[in-house]
């Protein structure tokens, strides 16, 4: 048989081509994962700084809250901005957390926890911008009118539902941590950092310094996730995956 009679080799199918690993194709994914890891670390730092710079208030009443925000507009705006950006970064960063799981074990727990955390932090990022409005009515209106308007806004049914949704974060980080522990990505004792600080915040009165310290401890899991993501990306890059 001549070379002209030799049948040509079959062209690779699209499925076979798609199944071939491509280092170039994985670069965008690695970059997004790395950005997610950095966002978790930066978000935790910014959120903690936002709590630390929160204006102190005499009590939990609406009147005292409005008065505290109006007493120092510069500090109020700084704190609200830090909390806004910090929550945005955390919302984006948690989307990269499920990528830490490579098997079946713990996968659904991590996915549900990460999605709940993303939703919660995204809602809070908009919620804290409400401080600009609260500060302004405290500056422009007499205390009684400011309180009446604030309570009128918060008394709406839809507002009440939306204000409760950020509470999802009470179970989000523990779920994600438990899933990653089950998958062997993080140690089980990390779960304590996802639960205990939140419980402390419910039983002690708000003071910026104390709550910032408790918040920093509570963000240990998120920072751990961020570092784990960056290490995974670094290892995959070194292996050319």
PDB file of C-alpha atoms in Angstrom, residues 1-223:
ATOM      1  CA  UNK A   1       0.000   0.000   0.000  1.00  0.00           C
ATOM      2  CA  UNK A   2       1.402   3.372  -0.974  1.00  0.00           C
ATOM      3  CA  UNK A   3       1.415   6.337   1.222  1.00  0.00           C
ATOM      4  CA  UNK A   4      -1.429   7.710  -0.891  1.00  0.00           C
ATOM      5  CA  UNK A   5      -3.462   4.632  -0.043  1.00  0.00           C
ATOM      6  CA  UNK A   6      -2.889   4.952   3.698  1.00  0.00           C
ATOM      7  CA  UNK A   7      -6.106   6.141   5.369  1.00  0.00           C
ATOM      8  CA  UNK A   8      -5.701   9.460   7.133  1.00  0.00           C
ATOM      9  CA  UNK A   9      -5.743   9.459  10.905  1.00  0.00           C
ATOM     10  CA  UNK A  10      -9.132  10.301  12.357  1.00  0.00           C
ATOM     11  CA  UNK A  11      -9.468  13.866  13.501  1.00  0.00           C
ATOM     12  CA  UNK A  12      -9.862  14.159  17.268  1.00  0.00           C
ATOM     13  CA  UNK A  13     -13.447  14.615  18.341  1.00  0.00           C
ATOM     14  CA  UNK A  14     -14.611  17.752  20.103  1.00  0.00           C
ATOM     15  CA  UNK A  15     -15.144  15.667  23.236  1.00  0.00           C
ATOM     16  CA  UNK A  16     -11.543  14.445  23.160  1.00  0.00           C
ATOM     17  CA  UNK A  17     -10.253  17.946  22.615  1.00  0.00           C
ATOM     18  CA  UNK A  18     -12.309  19.261  25.501  1.00  0.00           C
ATOM     19  CA  UNK A  19     -11.035  16.457  27.735  1.00  0.00           C
ATOM     20  CA  UNK A  20      -7.397  17.366  27.171  1.00  0.00           C
ATOM     21  CA  UNK A  21      -5.943  19.432  30.016  1.00  0.00           C
ATOM     22  CA  UNK A  22      -4.963  22.924  28.995  1.00  0.00           C
ATOM     23  CA  UNK A  23      -2.675  24.983  31.174  1.00  0.00           C
ATOM     24  CA  UNK A  24      -3.619  28.111  29.272  1.00  0.00           C
ATOM     25  CA  UNK A  25      -7.336  27.529  29.829  1.00  0.00           C
ATOM     26  CA  UNK A  26      -6.844  27.117  33.576  1.00  0.00           C
ATOM     27  CA  UNK A  27      -5.063  30.438  34.027  1.00  0.00           C
ATOM     28  CA  UNK A  28      -8.246  32.571  34.248  1.00  0.00           C
ATOM     29  CA  UNK A  29      -9.737  30.132  36.744  1.00  0.00           C
ATOM     30  CA  UNK A  30      -6.622  30.249  38.904  1.00  0.00           C
ATOM     31  CA  UNK A  31      -6.614  34.023  38.798  1.00  0.00           C
ATOM     32  CA  UNK A  32     -10.253  34.221  39.845  1.00  0.00           C
ATOM     33  CA  UNK A  33      -9.600  31.769  42.675  1.00  0.00           C
ATOM     34  CA  UNK A  34      -6.599  33.816  43.821  1.00  0.00           C
ATOM     35  CA  UNK A  35      -8.682  36.982  43.756  1.00  0.00           C
ATOM     36  CA  UNK A  36     -11.302  35.184  45.836  1.00  0.00           C
ATOM     37  CA  UNK A  37      -8.708  34.198  48.419  1.00  0.00           C
ATOM     38  CA  UNK A  38      -7.353  37.740  48.591  1.00  0.00           C
ATOM     39  CA  UNK A  39     -10.899  39.119  48.833  1.00  0.00           C
ATOM     40  CA  UNK A  40     -11.608  36.959  51.896  1.00  0.00           C
ATOM     41  CA  UNK A  41      -8.492  38.181  53.688  1.00  0.00           C
ATOM     42  CA  UNK A  42      -8.977  41.830  52.719  1.00  0.00           C
ATOM     43  CA  UNK A  43     -12.693  41.696  53.489  1.00  0.00           C
ATOM     44  CA  UNK A  44     -12.086  40.341  56.982  1.00  0.00           C
ATOM     45  CA  UNK A  45      -9.547  43.107  57.670  1.00  0.00           C
ATOM     46  CA  UNK A  46     -11.790  45.889  56.334  1.00  0.00           C
ATOM     47  CA  UNK A  47     -14.850  44.615  58.170  1.00  0.00           C
ATOM     48  CA  UNK A  48     -12.927  44.466  61.443  1.00  0.00           C
ATOM     49  CA  UNK A  49     -11.621  48.001  60.854  1.00  0.00           C
ATOM     50  CA  UNK A  50     -15.178  49.158  60.194  1.00  0.00           C
ATOM     51  CA  UNK A  51     -16.338  47.755  63.533  1.00  0.00           C
ATOM     52  CA  UNK A  52     -13.366  49.319  65.319  1.00  0.00           C
ATOM     53  CA  UNK A  53     -14.216  52.763  63.921  1.00  0.00           C
ATOM     54  CA  UNK A  54     -17.952  52.513  64.664  1.00  0.00           C
ATOM     55  CA  UNK A  55     -19.192  55.537  66.676  1.00  0.00           C
ATOM     56  CA  UNK A  56     -19.875  54.545  70.293  1.00  0.00           C
ATOM     57  CA  UNK A  57     -23.492  54.766  71.428  1.00  0.00           C
ATOM     58  CA  UNK A  58     -25.035  55.128  74.879  1.00  0.00           C
ATOM     59  CA  UNK A  59     -27.583  52.336  74.365  1.00  0.00           C
ATOM     60  CA  UNK A  60     -29.255  50.176  71.714  1.00  0.00           C
ATOM     61  CA  UNK A  61     -32.230  52.549  71.404  1.00  0.00           C
ATOM     62  CA  UNK A  62     -33.052  54.177  68.076  1.00  0.00           C
ATOM     63  CA  UNK A  63     -32.573  57.650  69.543  1.00  0.00           C
ATOM     64  CA  UNK A  64     -29.093  56.877  70.843  1.00  0.00           C
ATOM     65  CA  UNK A  65     -28.124  55.163  67.600  1.00  0.00           C
ATOM     66  CA  UNK A  66     -29.117  58.185  65.519  1.00  0.00           C
ATOM     67  CA  UNK A  67     -27.364  60.525  67.952  1.00  0.00           C
ATOM     68  CA  UNK A  68     -24.160  58.461  67.823  1.00  0.00           C
ATOM     69  CA  UNK A  69     -23.990  58.568  64.031  1.00  0.00           C
ATOM     70  CA  UNK A  70     -24.732  62.303  63.908  1.00  0.00           C
ATOM     71  CA  UNK A  71     -22.216  63.145  66.640  1.00  0.00           C
ATOM     72  CA  UNK A  72     -19.192  62.384  64.441  1.00  0.00           C
ATOM     73  CA  UNK A  73     -20.098  62.402  60.723  1.00  0.00           C
ATOM     74  CA  UNK A  74     -16.510  61.806  59.582  1.00  0.00           C
ATOM     75  CA  UNK A  75     -16.154  58.696  61.748  1.00  0.00           C
ATOM     76  CA  UNK A  76     -19.583  57.449  60.720  1.00  0.00           C
ATOM     77  CA  UNK A  77     -18.748  57.732  57.024  1.00  0.00           C
ATOM     78  CA  UNK A  78     -15.373  56.057  57.492  1.00  0.00           C
ATOM     79  CA  UNK A  79     -16.892  53.141  59.397  1.00  0.00           C
ATOM     80  CA  UNK A  80     -19.767  52.700  56.937  1.00  0.00           C
ATOM     81  CA  UNK A  81     -17.406  52.752  53.960  1.00  0.00           C
ATOM     82  CA  UNK A  82     -15.056  50.191  55.498  1.00  0.00           C
ATOM     83  CA  UNK A  83     -17.970  47.912  56.354  1.00  0.00           C
ATOM     84  CA  UNK A  84     -19.507  48.348  52.905  1.00  0.00           C
ATOM     85  CA  UNK A  85     -16.331  47.442  51.008  1.00  0.00           C
ATOM     86  CA  UNK A  86     -15.397  44.728  53.498  1.00  0.00           C
ATOM     87  CA  UNK A  87     -18.746  42.992  53.069  1.00  0.00           C
ATOM     88  CA  UNK A  88     -18.511  43.249  49.280  1.00  0.00           C
ATOM     89  CA  UNK A  89     -15.091  41.593  49.326  1.00  0.00           C
ATOM     90  CA  UNK A  90     -16.331  38.843  51.651  1.00  0.00           C
ATOM     91  CA  UNK A  91     -19.381  38.207  49.457  1.00  0.00           C
ATOM     92  CA  UNK A  92     -17.166  37.758  46.407  1.00  0.00           C
ATOM     93  CA  UNK A  93     -14.500  35.798  48.262  1.00  0.00           C
ATOM     94  CA  UNK A  94     -16.882  33.148  49.593  1.00  0.00           C
ATOM     95  CA  UNK A  95     -17.788  32.211  46.028  1.00  0.00           C
ATOM     96  CA  UNK A  96     -14.277  30.743  45.705  1.00  0.00           C
ATOM     97  CA  UNK A  97     -14.521  28.598  48.855  1.00  0.00           C
ATOM     98  CA  UNK A  98     -16.329  25.578  47.297  1.00  0.00           C
ATOM     99  CA  UNK A  99     -13.349  25.178  44.962  1.00  0.00           C
ATOM    100  CA  UNK A 100     -11.317  23.921  47.914  1.00  0.00           C
ATOM    101  CA  UNK A 101     -13.279  20.659  47.922  1.00  0.00           C
ATOM    102  CA  UNK A 102     -11.949  18.066  45.478  1.00  0.00           C
ATOM    103  CA  UNK A 103     -14.124  15.099  46.444  1.00  0.00           C
ATOM    104  CA  UNK A 104     -17.719  14.361  47.419  1.00  0.00           C
ATOM    105  CA  UNK A 105     -17.446  14.527  51.199  1.00  0.00           C
ATOM    106  CA  UNK A 106     -18.503  17.869  52.620  1.00  0.00           C
ATOM    107  CA  UNK A 107     -19.147  19.371  49.202  1.00  0.00           C
ATOM    108  CA  UNK A 108     -22.814  20.238  49.673  1.00  0.00           C
ATOM    109  CA  UNK A 109     -22.238  21.708  53.133  1.00  0.00           C
ATOM    110  CA  UNK A 110     -19.508  23.968  51.767  1.00  0.00           C
ATOM    111  CA  UNK A 111     -21.596  25.010  48.775  1.00  0.00           C
ATOM    112  CA  UNK A 112     -24.660  25.896  50.867  1.00  0.00           C
ATOM    113  CA  UNK A 113     -22.582  27.676  53.501  1.00  0.00           C
ATOM    114  CA  UNK A 114     -20.634  29.673  50.915  1.00  0.00           C
ATOM    115  CA  UNK A 115     -23.792  30.739  49.051  1.00  0.00           C
ATOM    116  CA  UNK A 116     -25.513  31.787  52.285  1.00  0.00           C
ATOM    117  CA  UNK A 117     -22.410  33.739  53.311  1.00  0.00           C
ATOM    118  CA  UNK A 118     -22.294  35.459  49.917  1.00  0.00           C
ATOM    119  CA  UNK A 119     -25.967  36.427  50.157  1.00  0.00           C
ATOM    120  CA  UNK A 120     -25.616  37.638  53.738  1.00  0.00           C
ATOM    121  CA  UNK A 121     -22.523  39.761  53.155  1.00  0.00           C
ATOM    122  CA  UNK A 122     -23.980  41.183  49.929  1.00  0.00           C
ATOM    123  CA  UNK A 123     -27.081  42.302  51.834  1.00  0.00           C
ATOM    124  CA  UNK A 124     -25.061  43.810  54.675  1.00  0.00           C
ATOM    125  CA  UNK A 125     -22.869  45.707  52.196  1.00  0.00           C
ATOM    126  CA  UNK A 126     -25.959  47.661  51.169  1.00  0.00           C
ATOM    127  CA  UNK A 127     -27.367  47.756  54.679  1.00  0.00           C
ATOM    128  CA  UNK A 128     -24.464  49.725  56.140  1.00  0.00           C
ATOM    129  CA  UNK A 129     -24.926  52.491  53.548  1.00  0.00           C
ATOM    130  CA  UNK A 130     -28.151  53.172  55.426  1.00  0.00           C
ATOM    131  CA  UNK A 131     -25.916  54.799  58.068  1.00  0.00           C
ATOM    132  CA  UNK A 132     -25.396  57.769  55.746  1.00  0.00           C
ATOM    133  CA  UNK A 133     -29.159  58.386  55.725  1.00  0.00           C
ATOM    134  CA  UNK A 134     -29.470  57.846  59.483  1.00  0.00           C
ATOM    135  CA  UNK A 135     -26.590  60.234  60.121  1.00  0.00           C
ATOM    136  CA  UNK A 136     -28.185  62.900  57.935  1.00  0.00           C
ATOM    137  CA  UNK A 137     -31.604  62.830  59.596  1.00  0.00           C
ATOM    138  CA  UNK A 138     -29.807  63.080  62.921  1.00  0.00           C
ATOM    139  CA  UNK A 139     -28.003  66.186  61.709  1.00  0.00           C
ATOM    140  CA  UNK A 140     -30.921  67.874  59.943  1.00  0.00           C
ATOM    141  CA  UNK A 141     -33.941  67.040  62.095  1.00  0.00           C
ATOM    142  CA  UNK A 142     -34.873  67.331  65.726  1.00  0.00           C
ATOM    143  CA  UNK A 143     -34.393  64.091  67.692  1.00  0.00           C
ATOM    144  CA  UNK A 144     -38.102  63.251  67.986  1.00  0.00           C
ATOM    145  CA  UNK A 145     -38.748  63.656  64.258  1.00  0.00           C
ATOM    146  CA  UNK A 146     -35.614  61.717  63.332  1.00  0.00           C
ATOM    147  CA  UNK A 147     -36.649  58.810  65.558  1.00  0.00           C
ATOM    148  CA  UNK A 148     -40.207  58.829  64.187  1.00  0.00           C
ATOM    149  CA  UNK A 149     -38.979  58.697  60.570  1.00  0.00           C
ATOM    150  CA  UNK A 150     -36.421  55.989  61.301  1.00  0.00           C
ATOM    151  CA  UNK A 151     -38.921  53.813  63.141  1.00  0.00           C
ATOM    152  CA  UNK A 152     -41.472  54.404  60.375  1.00  0.00           C
ATOM    153  CA  UNK A 153     -39.053  53.120  57.746  1.00  0.00           C
ATOM    154  CA  UNK A 154     -38.015  50.132  59.819  1.00  0.00           C
ATOM    155  CA  UNK A 155     -41.602  49.284  60.696  1.00  0.00           C
ATOM    156  CA  UNK A 156     -42.470  48.182  57.155  1.00  0.00           C
ATOM    157  CA  UNK A 157     -43.142  44.469  56.580  1.00  0.00           C
ATOM    158  CA  UNK A 158     -40.753  44.111  53.636  1.00  0.00           C
ATOM    159  CA  UNK A 159     -38.060  46.046  55.477  1.00  0.00           C
ATOM    160  CA  UNK A 160     -38.443  43.700  58.415  1.00  0.00           C
ATOM    161  CA  UNK A 161     -37.955  40.619  56.236  1.00  0.00           C
ATOM    162  CA  UNK A 162     -34.924  42.077  54.488  1.00  0.00           C
ATOM    163  CA  UNK A 163     -33.388  43.093  57.806  1.00  0.00           C
ATOM    164  CA  UNK A 164     -33.549  39.476  58.989  1.00  0.00           C
ATOM    165  CA  UNK A 165     -31.851  37.917  55.951  1.00  0.00           C
ATOM    166  CA  UNK A 166     -28.300  38.917  56.994  1.00  0.00           C
ATOM    167  CA  UNK A 167     -28.828  36.633  60.002  1.00  0.00           C
ATOM    168  CA  UNK A 168     -28.185  33.791  57.559  1.00  0.00           C
ATOM    169  CA  UNK A 169     -24.503  34.366  58.249  1.00  0.00           C
ATOM    170  CA  UNK A 170     -25.041  32.863  61.703  1.00  0.00           C
ATOM    171  CA  UNK A 171     -25.159  29.439  60.046  1.00  0.00           C
ATOM    172  CA  UNK A 172     -23.262  30.177  56.813  1.00  0.00           C
ATOM    173  CA  UNK A 173     -19.685  30.158  58.074  1.00  0.00           C
ATOM    174  CA  UNK A 174     -20.248  27.208  60.458  1.00  0.00           C
ATOM    175  CA  UNK A 175     -21.724  25.181  57.561  1.00  0.00           C
ATOM    176  CA  UNK A 176     -18.830  26.020  55.247  1.00  0.00           C
ATOM    177  CA  UNK A 177     -16.297  25.265  57.983  1.00  0.00           C
ATOM    178  CA  UNK A 178     -17.930  21.943  58.862  1.00  0.00           C
ATOM    179  CA  UNK A 179     -18.012  20.946  55.193  1.00  0.00           C
ATOM    180  CA  UNK A 180     -14.352  21.777  54.674  1.00  0.00           C
ATOM    181  CA  UNK A 181     -13.443  19.905  57.846  1.00  0.00           C
ATOM    182  CA  UNK A 182     -15.369  16.867  56.615  1.00  0.00           C
ATOM    183  CA  UNK A 183     -13.506  17.138  53.318  1.00  0.00           C
ATOM    184  CA  UNK A 184     -10.199  17.203  55.187  1.00  0.00           C
ATOM    185  CA  UNK A 185      -9.329  20.739  54.073  1.00  0.00           C
ATOM    186  CA  UNK A 186      -9.389  22.409  57.507  1.00  0.00           C
ATOM    187  CA  UNK A 187      -9.184  21.061  61.077  1.00  0.00           C
ATOM    188  CA  UNK A 188     -12.420  20.469  62.987  1.00  0.00           C
ATOM    189  CA  UNK A 189     -11.405  22.775  65.845  1.00  0.00           C
ATOM    190  CA  UNK A 190     -11.686  25.720  63.431  1.00  0.00           C
ATOM    191  CA  UNK A 191     -15.455  25.346  63.831  1.00  0.00           C
ATOM    192  CA  UNK A 192     -15.184  26.894  67.308  1.00  0.00           C
ATOM    193  CA  UNK A 193     -13.982  30.154  65.763  1.00  0.00           C
ATOM    194  CA  UNK A 194     -17.041  30.177  63.512  1.00  0.00           C
ATOM    195  CA  UNK A 195     -19.501  29.781  66.394  1.00  0.00           C
ATOM    196  CA  UNK A 196     -18.224  31.122  69.726  1.00  0.00           C
ATOM    197  CA  UNK A 197     -17.501  34.771  68.718  1.00  0.00           C
ATOM    198  CA  UNK A 198     -21.056  35.137  67.366  1.00  0.00           C
ATOM    199  CA  UNK A 199     -22.494  33.875  70.634  1.00  0.00           C
ATOM    200  CA  UNK A 200     -20.331  36.349  72.564  1.00  0.00           C
ATOM    201  CA  UNK A 201     -21.754  39.259  70.546  1.00  0.00           C
ATOM    202  CA  UNK A 202     -25.251  38.338  71.663  1.00  0.00           C
ATOM    203  CA  UNK A 203     -24.463  38.529  75.376  1.00  0.00           C
ATOM    204  CA  UNK A 204     -22.132  41.535  75.720  1.00  0.00           C
ATOM    205  CA  UNK A 205     -23.037  45.204  75.139  1.00  0.00           C
ATOM    206  CA  UNK A 206     -21.678  46.851  72.019  1.00  0.00           C
ATOM    207  CA  UNK A 207     -18.386  48.692  72.323  1.00  0.00           C
ATOM    208  CA  UNK A 208     -16.266  49.268  69.210  1.00  0.00           C
ATOM    209  CA  UNK A 209     -12.988  47.967  70.634  1.00  0.00           C
ATOM    210  CA  UNK A 210     -14.456  44.811  72.180  1.00  0.00           C
ATOM    211  CA  UNK A 211     -16.581  43.951  69.171  1.00  0.00           C
ATOM    212  CA  UNK A 212     -13.666  44.563  66.800  1.00  0.00           C
ATOM    213  CA  UNK A 213     -11.581  42.063  68.790  1.00  0.00           C
ATOM    214  CA  UNK A 214     -14.400  39.501  68.780  1.00  0.00           C
ATOM    215  CA  UNK A 215     -14.979  40.115  65.057  1.00  0.00           C
ATOM    216  CA  UNK A 216     -11.308  39.514  64.305  1.00  0.00           C
ATOM    217  CA  UNK A 217     -11.462  36.165  66.104  1.00  0.00           C
ATOM    218  CA  UNK A 218     -14.668  35.280  64.255  1.00  0.00           C
ATOM    219  CA  UNK A 219     -12.990  35.899  60.914  1.00  0.00           C
ATOM    220  CA  UNK A 220     -10.247  33.332  61.559  1.00  0.00           C
ATOM    221  CA  UNK A 221     -12.102  30.740  59.413  1.00  0.00           C
ATOM    222  CA  UNK A 222     -12.583  33.172  56.496  1.00  0.00           C
ATOM    223  CA  UNK A 223      -8.910  34.150  56.560  1.00  0.00           C
TER     224      UNK A 223
END
